[in-house]
mmCIF file of C-alpha atoms in Angstrom:
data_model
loop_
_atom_site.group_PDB
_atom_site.id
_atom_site.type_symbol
_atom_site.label_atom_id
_atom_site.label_comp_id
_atom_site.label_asym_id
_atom_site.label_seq_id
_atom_site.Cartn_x
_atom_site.Cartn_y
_atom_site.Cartn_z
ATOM 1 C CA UNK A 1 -9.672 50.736 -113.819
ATOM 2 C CA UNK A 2 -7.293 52.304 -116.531
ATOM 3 C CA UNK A 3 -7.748 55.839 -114.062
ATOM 4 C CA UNK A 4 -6.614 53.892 -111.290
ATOM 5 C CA UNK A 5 -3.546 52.362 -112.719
ATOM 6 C CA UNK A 6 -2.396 55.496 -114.153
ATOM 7 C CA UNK A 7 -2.837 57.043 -110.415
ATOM 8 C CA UNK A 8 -0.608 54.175 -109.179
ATOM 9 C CA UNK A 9 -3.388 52.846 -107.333
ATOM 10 C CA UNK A 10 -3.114 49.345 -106.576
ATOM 11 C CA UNK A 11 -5.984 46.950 -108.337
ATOM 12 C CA UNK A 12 -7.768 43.775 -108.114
ATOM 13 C CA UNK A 13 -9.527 43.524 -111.491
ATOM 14 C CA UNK A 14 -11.595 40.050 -112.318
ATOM 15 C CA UNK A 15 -12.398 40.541 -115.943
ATOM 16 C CA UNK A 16 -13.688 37.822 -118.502
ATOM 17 C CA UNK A 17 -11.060 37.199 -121.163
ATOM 18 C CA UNK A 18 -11.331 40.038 -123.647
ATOM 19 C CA UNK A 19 -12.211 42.285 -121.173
ATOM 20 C CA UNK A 20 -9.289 44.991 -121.373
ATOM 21 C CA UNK A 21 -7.215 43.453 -118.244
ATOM 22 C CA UNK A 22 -3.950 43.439 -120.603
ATOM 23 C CA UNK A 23 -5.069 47.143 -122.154
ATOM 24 C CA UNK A 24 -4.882 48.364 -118.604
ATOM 25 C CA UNK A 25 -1.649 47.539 -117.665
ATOM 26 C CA UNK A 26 -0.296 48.722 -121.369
ATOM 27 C CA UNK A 27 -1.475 52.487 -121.634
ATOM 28 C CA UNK A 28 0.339 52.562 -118.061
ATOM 29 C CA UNK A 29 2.908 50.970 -118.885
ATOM 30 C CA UNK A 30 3.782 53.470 -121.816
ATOM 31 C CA UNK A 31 2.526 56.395 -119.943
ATOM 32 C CA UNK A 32 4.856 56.009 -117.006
ATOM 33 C CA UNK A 33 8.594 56.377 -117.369
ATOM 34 C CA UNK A 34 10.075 53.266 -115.236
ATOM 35 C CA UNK A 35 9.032 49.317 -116.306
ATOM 36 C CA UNK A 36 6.504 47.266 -115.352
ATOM 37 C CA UNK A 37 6.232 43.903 -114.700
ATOM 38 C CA UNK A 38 4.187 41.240 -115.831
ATOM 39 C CA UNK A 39 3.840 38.092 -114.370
ATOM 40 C CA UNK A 40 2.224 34.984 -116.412
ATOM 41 C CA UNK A 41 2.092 31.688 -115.271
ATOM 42 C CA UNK A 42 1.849 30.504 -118.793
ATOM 43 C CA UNK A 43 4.460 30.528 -121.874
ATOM 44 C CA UNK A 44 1.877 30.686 -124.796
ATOM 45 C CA UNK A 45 0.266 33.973 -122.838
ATOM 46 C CA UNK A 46 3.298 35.551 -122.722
ATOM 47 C CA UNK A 47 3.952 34.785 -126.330
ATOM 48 C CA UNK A 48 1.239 36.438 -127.364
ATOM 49 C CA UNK A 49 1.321 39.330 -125.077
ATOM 50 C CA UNK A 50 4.630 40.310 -126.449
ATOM 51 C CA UNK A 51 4.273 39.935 -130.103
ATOM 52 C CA UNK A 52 1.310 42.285 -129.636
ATOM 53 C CA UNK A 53 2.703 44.972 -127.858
ATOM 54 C CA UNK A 54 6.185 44.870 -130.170
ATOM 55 C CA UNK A 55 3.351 44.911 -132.994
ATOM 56 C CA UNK A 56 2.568 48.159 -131.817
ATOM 57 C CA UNK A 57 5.792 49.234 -131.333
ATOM 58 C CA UNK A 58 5.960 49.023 -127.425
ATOM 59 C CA UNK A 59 9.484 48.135 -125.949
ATOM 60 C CA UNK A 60 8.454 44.568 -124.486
ATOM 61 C CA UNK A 61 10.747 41.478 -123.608
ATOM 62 C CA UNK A 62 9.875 37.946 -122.320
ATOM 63 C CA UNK A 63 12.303 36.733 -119.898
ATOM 64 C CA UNK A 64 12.493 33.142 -120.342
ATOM 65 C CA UNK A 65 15.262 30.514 -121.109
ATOM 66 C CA UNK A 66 16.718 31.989 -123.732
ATOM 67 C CA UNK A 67 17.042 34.833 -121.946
ATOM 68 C CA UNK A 68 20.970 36.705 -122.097
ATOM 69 C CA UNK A 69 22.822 38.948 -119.553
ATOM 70 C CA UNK A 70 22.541 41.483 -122.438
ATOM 71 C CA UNK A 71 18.731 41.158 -121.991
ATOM 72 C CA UNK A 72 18.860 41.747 -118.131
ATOM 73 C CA UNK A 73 21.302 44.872 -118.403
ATOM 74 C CA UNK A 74 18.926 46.661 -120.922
ATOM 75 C CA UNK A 75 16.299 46.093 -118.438
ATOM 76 C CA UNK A 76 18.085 48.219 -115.881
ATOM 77 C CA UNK A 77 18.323 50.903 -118.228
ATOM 78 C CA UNK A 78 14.711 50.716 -118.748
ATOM 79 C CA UNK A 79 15.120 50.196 -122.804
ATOM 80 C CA UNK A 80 12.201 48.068 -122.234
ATOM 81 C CA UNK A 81 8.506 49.469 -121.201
ATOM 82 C CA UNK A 82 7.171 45.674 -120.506
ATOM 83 C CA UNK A 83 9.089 43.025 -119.069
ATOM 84 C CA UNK A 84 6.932 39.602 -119.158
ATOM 85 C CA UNK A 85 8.192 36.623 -117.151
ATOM 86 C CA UNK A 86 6.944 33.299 -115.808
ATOM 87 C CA UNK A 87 6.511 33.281 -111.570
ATOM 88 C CA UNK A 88 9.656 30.478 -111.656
ATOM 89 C CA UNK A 89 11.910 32.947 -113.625
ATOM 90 C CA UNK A 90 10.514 36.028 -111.561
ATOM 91 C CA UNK A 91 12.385 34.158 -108.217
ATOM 92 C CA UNK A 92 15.745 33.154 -109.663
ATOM 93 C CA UNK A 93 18.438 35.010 -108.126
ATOM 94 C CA UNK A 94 19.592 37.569 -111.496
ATOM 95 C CA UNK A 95 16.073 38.393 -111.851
ATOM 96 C CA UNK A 96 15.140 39.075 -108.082
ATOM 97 C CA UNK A 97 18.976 41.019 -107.791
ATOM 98 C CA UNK A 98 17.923 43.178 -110.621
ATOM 99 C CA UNK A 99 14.131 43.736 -109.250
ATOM 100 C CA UNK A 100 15.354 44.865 -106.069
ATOM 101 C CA UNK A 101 18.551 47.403 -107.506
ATOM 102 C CA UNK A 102 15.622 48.921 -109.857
ATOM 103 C CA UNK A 103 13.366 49.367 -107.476
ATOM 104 C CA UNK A 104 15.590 50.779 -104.635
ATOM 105 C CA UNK A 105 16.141 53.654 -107.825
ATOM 106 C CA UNK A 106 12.470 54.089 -108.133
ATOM 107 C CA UNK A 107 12.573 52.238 -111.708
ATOM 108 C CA UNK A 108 9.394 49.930 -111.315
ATOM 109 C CA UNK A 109 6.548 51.753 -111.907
ATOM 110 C CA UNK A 110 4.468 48.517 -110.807
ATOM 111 C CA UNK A 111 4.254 44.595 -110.999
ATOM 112 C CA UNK A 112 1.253 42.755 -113.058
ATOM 113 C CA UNK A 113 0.328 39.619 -111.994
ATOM 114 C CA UNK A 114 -2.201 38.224 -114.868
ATOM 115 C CA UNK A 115 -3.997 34.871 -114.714
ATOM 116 C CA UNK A 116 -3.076 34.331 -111.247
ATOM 117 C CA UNK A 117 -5.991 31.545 -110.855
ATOM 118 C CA UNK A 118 -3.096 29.591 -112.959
ATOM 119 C CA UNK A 119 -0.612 29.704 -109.827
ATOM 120 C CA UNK A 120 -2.054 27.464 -107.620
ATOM 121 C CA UNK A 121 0.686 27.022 -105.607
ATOM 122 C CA UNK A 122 1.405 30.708 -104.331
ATOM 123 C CA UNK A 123 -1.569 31.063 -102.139
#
């Protein structure tokens, strides 16, 4: 699975929690030079996602609330290797602006959806 990320293969990987599904999209994530994307439906995930990647000293931000138009303009200067955000915050109009000017520059290396059984209402 970790081959096929780094390929930029697309994958559908149903792993039992602490299977390596988050270890995956990290060694890509640092390995290639644009940002990925990870979407989590839930708050305390994303929590802990990011204070273990900072841990290992891997560029990460949440976007969330809180969030800053600093935040969003280091983004699209790719200061950050992770970007974790909730599906609500991934479709507001500064986040899906920003998406679309990154990718059309060939700055997303690839978008993460984790837990998606949580998002019932995507189908």
């Amino acid at each position: 699975m970790i081959n096929a990320t780094l390929s930029k293969r697309n994958v559908l990987a149903l792993i039992p929690t602490g299977g390596g599904k988050s270890l995956t999209f990290q060694i890509s994530a640092i390995s290639d030079p644009g940002v990925t994307f990870v979407i989590m439906p839930l708050l305390s995930l994303i929590e802990d996602n990011l204070s273990f990647v900072q841990e290992l000293g891997i560029p990460a931000i949440s976007l969330g609330a809180n969030s800053i138009a600093n935040d969003y303009h280091e983004i699209q200067n790719c200061k950050y290797k992770l970007v974790y955000t909730t599906p609500e915050k991934l479709i507001t109009s500064q986040v899906y602006t920003i998406l679309c000017n990154m990718a059309a520059k060939g700055m997303v290396e690839r978008f993460v959806i984790d837990e998606v059984h949580c998002v019932s209402h995507w189908g």
